Amino acid sequence: MPTALIDLSVLSTAARLRGIGRYVAELALGLAEVSRGTRVRVLGLERLGVTGSSRVTEDLAGAVQRLCAADAPLRSHTQWASSIRLGLAPTAHAVAPDVVHTGHPGATPLRRLGCARVTTCHDLIPLNHPRHHVSYRSGFRAGRQRLDERRFHAADHVIAVSQASAEDLVRLLGVCQDKVTVVYNGVDSECFGSEPRVDDRSVRVRHGLDENDYVLCVGGARWRKNPERAP
């Protein structure tokens, strides 16, 4: 049976509170749903150590719930990245999936996995706007360039969440266009939709918005979210 292994261990870091964490969690839940009753098995890598010790589960929904629970412990990004670099290869060889997907591209395995590896490129903002993002910590612009080249050239295939990111991969990093597929982020229609829900008015009243016009901006306040133009 064809098997895909998805890295959920990144949800044990602060990334679970950000867009990438939401991407990983929702992708896992969606794949668990659509693969049910098919001849494809989707596994979640719930826990990973630097030595390759791991917890792999078929219960993706349970793993997401456990990792994203309010009282779930948080690992540092450095700890998670070290486990991917050192521990993902031993785990992949033990599980023997057909493909491994890493939804956060922030760590690259140091050894080959014995199978295809797909990673997701959410954007290349640091290379497009180095004045805001790169410093001596990342080796300035040249260091970040080499880091991103390794991240995406080492993968067997790259998912880009937008056409702009796909074009940046080719233009800025020289990734082969045939190696990149654009897969747009989805929208949870149960949470977001144009049809009003029964409790909408009570929410507006609670926040003093029932009699006023308003604009809701759900992005962060950092410069790249362009908050000045939100109104």
mmCIF file of N, CA and C in Angstrom, residues 23-105:
data_model
loop_
_atom_site.group_PDB
_atom_site.id
_atom_site.type_symbol
_atom_site.label_atom_id
_atom_site.label_comp_id
_atom_site.label_asym_id
_atom_site.label_seq_id
_atom_site.Cartn_x
_atom_site.Cartn_y
_atom_site.Cartn_z
ATOM 1 N N TYR A 23 -1.242 25.387 8.655
ATOM 2 C CA TYR A 23 -1.111 24.670 7.380
ATOM 3 C C TYR A 23 -0.870 23.176 7.616
ATOM 4 N N VAL A 24 0.097 22.861 8.479
ATOM 5 C CA VAL A 24 0.442 21.464 8.737
ATOM 6 C C VAL A 24 -0.733 20.717 9.367
ATOM 7 N N ALA A 25 -1.356 21.335 10.353
ATOM 8 C CA ALA A 25 -2.458 20.681 11.059
ATOM 9 C C ALA A 25 -3.639 20.432 10.121
ATOM 10 N N GLU A 26 -4.040 21.446 9.371
ATOM 11 C CA GLU A 26 -5.197 21.304 8.500
ATOM 12 C C GLU A 26 -4.915 20.361 7.336
ATOM 13 N N LEU A 27 -3.686 20.376 6.835
ATOM 14 C CA LEU A 27 -3.321 19.446 5.767
ATOM 15 C C LEU A 27 -3.413 18.004 6.257
ATOM 16 N N ALA A 28 -2.918 17.763 7.454
ATOM 17 C CA ALA A 28 -2.979 16.415 8.015
ATOM 18 C C ALA A 28 -4.419 15.956 8.190
ATOM 19 N N LEU A 29 -5.256 16.828 8.720
ATOM 20 C CA LEU A 29 -6.664 16.472 8.920
ATOM 21 C C LEU A 29 -7.363 16.235 7.576
ATOM 22 N N GLY A 30 -7.053 17.073 6.601
ATOM 23 C CA GLY A 30 -7.662 16.904 5.291
ATOM 24 C C GLY A 30 -7.232 15.617 4.605
ATOM 25 N N LEU A 31 -5.951 15.299 4.680
ATOM 26 C CA LEU A 31 -5.456 14.066 4.058
ATOM 27 C C LEU A 31 -6.011 12.834 4.759
ATOM 28 N N ALA A 32 -6.159 12.906 6.071
ATOM 29 C CA ALA A 32 -6.751 11.783 6.797
ATOM 30 C C ALA A 32 -8.174 11.534 6.314
ATOM 31 N N GLU A 33 -8.891 12.613 6.026
ATOM 32 C CA GLU A 33 -10.281 12.490 5.577
ATOM 33 C C GLU A 33 -10.366 11.923 4.165
ATOM 34 N N VAL A 34 -9.589 12.499 3.239
ATOM 35 C CA VAL A 34 -9.726 12.080 1.839
ATOM 36 C C VAL A 34 -9.095 10.721 1.565
ATOM 37 N N SER A 35 -8.161 10.288 2.407
ATOM 38 C CA SER A 35 -7.512 8.992 2.185
ATOM 39 C C SER A 35 -8.298 7.836 2.785
ATOM 40 N N ARG A 36 -9.306 8.169 3.597
ATOM 41 C CA ARG A 36 -10.100 7.109 4.225
ATOM 42 C C ARG A 36 -10.824 6.299 3.148
ATOM 43 N N GLY A 37 -10.651 4.980 3.201
ATOM 44 C CA GLY A 37 -11.301 4.107 2.230
ATOM 45 C C GLY A 37 -10.565 3.975 0.921
ATOM 46 N N THR A 38 -9.381 4.592 0.817
ATOM 47 C CA THR A 38 -8.583 4.465 -0.401
ATOM 48 C C THR A 38 -7.438 3.492 -0.159
ATOM 49 N N ARG A 39 -6.636 3.286 -1.178
ATOM 50 C CA ARG A 39 -5.490 2.392 -1.071
ATOM 51 C C ARG A 39 -4.216 3.155 -0.728
ATOM 52 N N VAL A 40 -4.364 4.331 -0.134
ATOM 53 C CA VAL A 40 -3.211 5.138 0.286
ATOM 54 C C VAL A 40 -3.237 5.261 1.803
ATOM 55 N N ARG A 41 -2.110 5.016 2.431
ATOM 56 C CA ARG A 41 -2.004 5.138 3.881
ATOM 57 C C ARG A 41 -1.235 6.407 4.210
ATOM 58 N N VAL A 42 -1.787 7.217 5.087
ATOM 59 C CA VAL A 42 -1.140 8.458 5.508
ATOM 60 C C VAL A 42 -0.796 8.329 6.988
ATOM 61 N N LEU A 43 0.490 8.483 7.301
ATOM 62 C CA LEU A 43 0.979 8.391 8.675
ATOM 63 C C LEU A 43 1.451 9.761 9.138
ATOM 64 N N GLY A 44 1.343 10.008 10.429
ATOM 65 C CA GLY A 44 1.829 11.252 10.998
ATOM 66 C C GLY A 44 3.030 11.007 11.893
ATOM 67 N N LEU A 45 4.079 11.797 11.705
ATOM 68 C CA LEU A 45 5.252 11.734 12.573
ATOM 69 C C LEU A 45 4.995 12.670 13.747
ATOM 70 N N GLU A 46 4.543 12.098 14.852
ATOM 71 C CA GLU A 46 4.108 12.907 15.984
ATOM 72 C C GLU A 46 5.273 13.362 16.852
ATOM 73 N N ARG A 47 6.259 12.518 17.020
ATOM 74 C CA ARG A 47 7.400 12.856 17.869
ATOM 75 C C ARG A 47 8.666 12.338 17.223
ATOM 76 N N LEU A 48 9.750 13.128 17.292
ATOM 77 C CA LEU A 48 11.014 12.748 16.674
ATOM 78 C C LEU A 48 12.158 13.257 17.516
ATOM 79 N N GLY A 49 13.122 12.371 17.779
ATOM 80 C CA GLY A 49 14.321 12.749 18.517
ATOM 81 C C GLY A 49 15.534 12.758 17.610
ATOM 82 N N VAL A 50 16.616 13.329 18.077
ATOM 83 C CA VAL A 50 17.817 13.448 17.246
ATOM 84 C C VAL A 50 18.430 12.086 16.930
ATOM 85 N N THR A 51 18.139 11.075 17.740
ATOM 86 C CA THR A 51 18.695 9.743 17.486
ATOM 87 C C THR A 51 17.809 8.919 16.568
ATOM 88 N N GLY A 52 16.651 9.458 16.189
ATOM 89 C CA GLY A 52 15.731 8.705 15.343
ATOM 90 C C GLY A 52 14.598 8.064 16.116
ATOM 91 N N SER A 53 14.624 8.179 17.447
ATOM 92 C CA SER A 53 13.488 7.677 18.223
ATOM 93 C C SER A 53 12.257 8.485 17.837
ATOM 94 N N SER A 54 11.136 7.801 17.638
ATOM 95 C CA SER A 54 9.995 8.516 17.094
ATOM 96 C C SER A 54 8.686 7.867 17.511
ATOM 97 N N ARG A 55 7.619 8.617 17.322
ATOM 98 C CA ARG A 55 6.275 8.090 17.442
ATOM 99 C C ARG A 55 5.553 8.386 16.146
ATOM 100 N N VAL A 56 5.147 7.336 15.454
ATOM 101 C CA VAL A 56 4.443 7.447 14.187
ATOM 102 C C VAL A 56 3.048 6.870 14.383
ATOM 103 N N THR A 57 2.047 7.568 13.892
ATOM 104 C CA THR A 57 0.676 7.156 14.148
ATOM 105 C C THR A 57 -0.185 7.273 12.898
ATOM 106 N N GLU A 58 -1.222 6.434 12.823
ATOM 107 C CA GLU A 58 -2.238 6.554 11.780
ATOM 108 C C GLU A 58 -3.377 7.459 12.234
ATOM 109 N N ASP A 59 -3.405 7.790 13.512
ATOM 110 C CA ASP A 59 -4.441 8.655 14.062
ATOM 111 C C ASP A 59 -3.998 10.106 13.946
ATOM 112 N N LEU A 60 -4.106 10.655 12.750
ATOM 113 C CA LEU A 60 -3.630 12.018 12.517
ATOM 114 C C LEU A 60 -4.431 13.034 13.314
ATOM 115 N N ALA A 61 -5.740 12.848 13.394
ATOM 116 C CA ALA A 61 -6.571 13.794 14.141
ATOM 117 C C ALA A 61 -6.187 13.801 15.614
ATOM 118 N N GLY A 62 -5.955 12.637 16.184
ATOM 119 C CA GLY A 62 -5.546 12.566 17.582
ATOM 120 C C GLY A 62 -4.189 13.201 17.810
ATOM 121 N N ALA A 63 -3.268 12.988 16.866
ATOM 122 C CA ALA A 63 -1.930 13.566 17.004
ATOM 123 C C ALA A 63 -1.998 15.090 16.950
ATOM 124 N N VAL A 64 -2.776 15.630 16.015
ATOM 125 C CA VAL A 64 -2.920 17.085 15.919
ATOM 126 C C VAL A 64 -3.522 17.643 17.200
ATOM 127 N N GLN A 65 -4.530 16.957 17.721
ATOM 128 C CA GLN A 65 -5.177 17.421 18.963
ATOM 129 C C GLN A 65 -4.204 17.415 20.126
ATOM 130 N N ARG A 66 -3.415 16.364 20.235
ATOM 131 C CA ARG A 66 -2.456 16.278 21.347
ATOM 132 C C ARG A 66 -1.376 17.344 21.220
ATOM 133 N N LEU A 67 -0.854 17.542 20.026
ATOM 134 C CA LEU A 67 0.250 18.485 19.834
ATOM 135 C C LEU A 67 -0.193 19.936 19.965
ATOM 136 N N CYS A 68 -1.449 20.214 19.629
ATOM 137 C CA CYS A 68 -1.936 21.597 19.651
ATOM 138 C C CYS A 68 -2.720 21.923 20.911
ATOM 139 N N ALA A 69 -2.779 21.012 21.851
ATOM 140 C CA ALA A 69 -3.494 21.273 23.100
ATOM 141 C C ALA A 69 -2.837 22.441 23.835
ATOM 142 N N ALA A 70 -3.664 23.201 24.551
ATOM 143 C CA ALA A 70 -3.163 24.406 25.228
ATOM 144 C C ALA A 70 -2.060 24.081 26.229
ATOM 145 N N ASP A 71 -2.125 22.895 26.839
ATOM 146 C CA ASP A 71 -1.130 22.536 27.853
ATOM 147 C C ASP A 71 -0.010 21.656 27.294
ATOM 148 N N ALA A 72 0.031 21.475 25.968
ATOM 149 C CA ALA A 72 1.094 20.655 25.377
ATOM 150 C C ALA A 72 2.428 21.383 25.489
ATOM 151 N N PRO A 73 3.491 20.689 25.885
ATOM 152 C CA PRO A 73 4.793 21.355 26.033
ATOM 153 C C PRO A 73 5.339 21.826 24.690
ATOM 154 N N LEU A 74 6.102 22.912 24.725
ATOM 155 C CA LEU A 74 6.702 23.473 23.521
ATOM 156 C C LEU A 74 8.193 23.181 23.475
ATOM 157 N N ARG A 75 8.670 22.751 22.307
ATOM 158 C CA ARG A 75 10.100 22.622 22.068
ATOM 159 C C ARG A 75 10.582 23.871 21.351
ATOM 160 N N SER A 76 11.869 24.135 21.454
ATOM 161 C CA SER A 76 12.427 25.254 20.705
ATOM 162 C C SER A 76 12.561 24.862 19.239
ATOM 163 N N HIS A 77 12.627 25.871 18.386
ATOM 164 C CA HIS A 77 12.823 25.604 16.959
ATOM 165 C C HIS A 77 14.148 24.871 16.736
ATOM 166 N N THR A 78 15.162 25.212 17.513
ATOM 167 C CA THR A 78 16.470 24.568 17.372
ATOM 168 C C THR A 78 16.380 23.082 17.684
ATOM 169 N N GLN A 79 15.656 22.720 18.741
ATOM 170 C CA GLN A 79 15.490 21.309 19.078
ATOM 171 C C GLN A 79 14.781 20.553 17.960
ATOM 172 N N TRP A 80 13.702 21.153 17.458
ATOM 173 C CA TRP A 80 12.972 20.491 16.369
ATOM 174 C C TRP A 80 13.852 20.356 15.130
ATOM 175 N N ALA A 81 14.540 21.433 14.751
ATOM 176 C CA ALA A 81 15.371 21.403 13.556
ATOM 177 C C ALA A 81 16.482 20.356 13.672
ATOM 178 N N SER A 82 17.071 20.220 14.848
ATOM 179 C CA SER A 82 18.118 19.215 15.054
ATOM 180 C C SER A 82 17.561 17.812 14.890
ATOM 181 N N SER A 83 16.330 17.593 15.375
ATOM 182 C CA SER A 83 15.739 16.259 15.246
ATOM 183 C C SER A 83 15.450 15.926 13.779
ATOM 184 N N ILE A 84 15.058 16.920 12.993
ATOM 185 C CA ILE A 84 14.827 16.677 11.566
ATOM 186 C C ILE A 84 16.146 16.382 10.865
ATOM 187 N N ARG A 85 17.162 17.184 11.149
ATOM 188 C CA ARG A 85 18.448 17.017 10.465
ATOM 189 C C ARG A 85 19.080 15.663 10.780
ATOM 190 N N LEU A 86 18.992 15.235 12.035
ATOM 191 C CA LEU A 86 19.685 14.021 12.457
ATOM 192 C C LEU A 86 18.775 12.799 12.555
ATOM 193 N N GLY A 87 17.521 13.012 12.929
ATOM 194 C CA GLY A 87 16.661 11.870 13.253
ATOM 195 C C GLY A 87 15.675 11.454 12.191
ATOM 196 N N LEU A 88 15.408 12.314 11.194
ATOM 197 C CA LEU A 88 14.381 11.955 10.221
ATOM 198 C C LEU A 88 14.807 10.793 9.341
ATOM 199 N N ALA A 89 16.073 10.742 8.956
ATOM 200 C CA ALA A 89 16.535 9.653 8.085
ATOM 201 C C ALA A 89 16.383 8.286 8.756
ATOM 202 N N PRO A 90 16.854 8.086 10.008
ATOM 203 C CA PRO A 90 16.652 6.782 10.642
ATOM 204 C C PRO A 90 15.177 6.391 10.745
ATOM 205 N N THR A 91 14.336 7.351 11.047
ATOM 206 C CA THR A 91 12.909 7.066 11.151
ATOM 207 C C THR A 91 12.330 6.686 9.797
ATOM 208 N N ALA A 92 12.697 7.424 8.761
ATOM 209 C CA ALA A 92 12.188 7.118 7.425
ATOM 210 C C ALA A 92 12.636 5.734 6.973
ATOM 211 N N HIS A 93 13.863 5.368 7.267
ATOM 212 C CA HIS A 93 14.337 4.029 6.893
ATOM 213 C C HIS A 93 13.581 2.950 7.658
ATOM 214 N N ALA A 94 13.231 3.221 8.915
ATOM 215 C CA ALA A 94 12.497 2.234 9.708
ATOM 216 C C ALA A 94 11.046 2.093 9.249
ATOM 217 N N VAL A 95 10.401 3.216 8.931
ATOM 218 C CA VAL A 95 8.995 3.190 8.528
ATOM 219 C C VAL A 95 8.848 2.795 7.060
ATOM 220 N N ALA A 96 9.822 3.167 6.237
ATOM 221 C CA ALA A 96 9.857 2.859 4.807
ATOM 222 C C ALA A 96 8.638 3.381 4.053
ATOM 223 N N PRO A 97 8.312 4.682 4.179
ATOM 224 C CA PRO A 97 7.212 5.238 3.378
ATOM 225 C C PRO A 97 7.658 5.451 1.939
ATOM 226 N N ASP A 98 6.713 5.759 1.077
ATOM 227 C CA ASP A 98 7.042 6.089 -0.301
ATOM 228 C C ASP A 98 7.429 7.553 -0.446
ATOM 229 N N VAL A 99 6.890 8.389 0.443
ATOM 230 C CA VAL A 99 7.191 9.814 0.385
ATOM 231 C C VAL A 99 7.085 10.400 1.789
ATOM 232 N N VAL A 100 7.945 11.356 2.080
ATOM 233 C CA VAL A 100 7.903 12.117 3.336
ATOM 234 C C VAL A 100 7.605 13.564 2.979
ATOM 235 N N HIS A 101 6.672 14.159 3.714
ATOM 236 C CA HIS A 101 6.352 15.569 3.489
ATOM 237 C C HIS A 101 6.698 16.379 4.719
ATOM 238 N N THR A 102 7.512 17.423 4.527
ATOM 239 C CA THR A 102 7.833 18.360 5.596
ATOM 240 C C THR A 102 7.188 19.695 5.255
ATOM 241 N N GLY A 103 6.154 20.052 6.023
ATOM 242 C CA GLY A 103 5.408 21.267 5.727
ATOM 243 C C GLY A 103 6.114 22.538 6.145
ATOM 244 N N HIS A 104 7.085 22.407 7.032
ATOM 245 C CA HIS A 104 7.930 23.537 7.430
ATOM 246 C C HIS A 104 9.309 23.283 6.831
ATOM 247 N N PRO A 105 9.790 24.157 5.939
ATOM 248 C CA PRO A 105 11.063 23.893 5.265
ATOM 249 C C PRO A 105 12.288 24.274 6.085
#
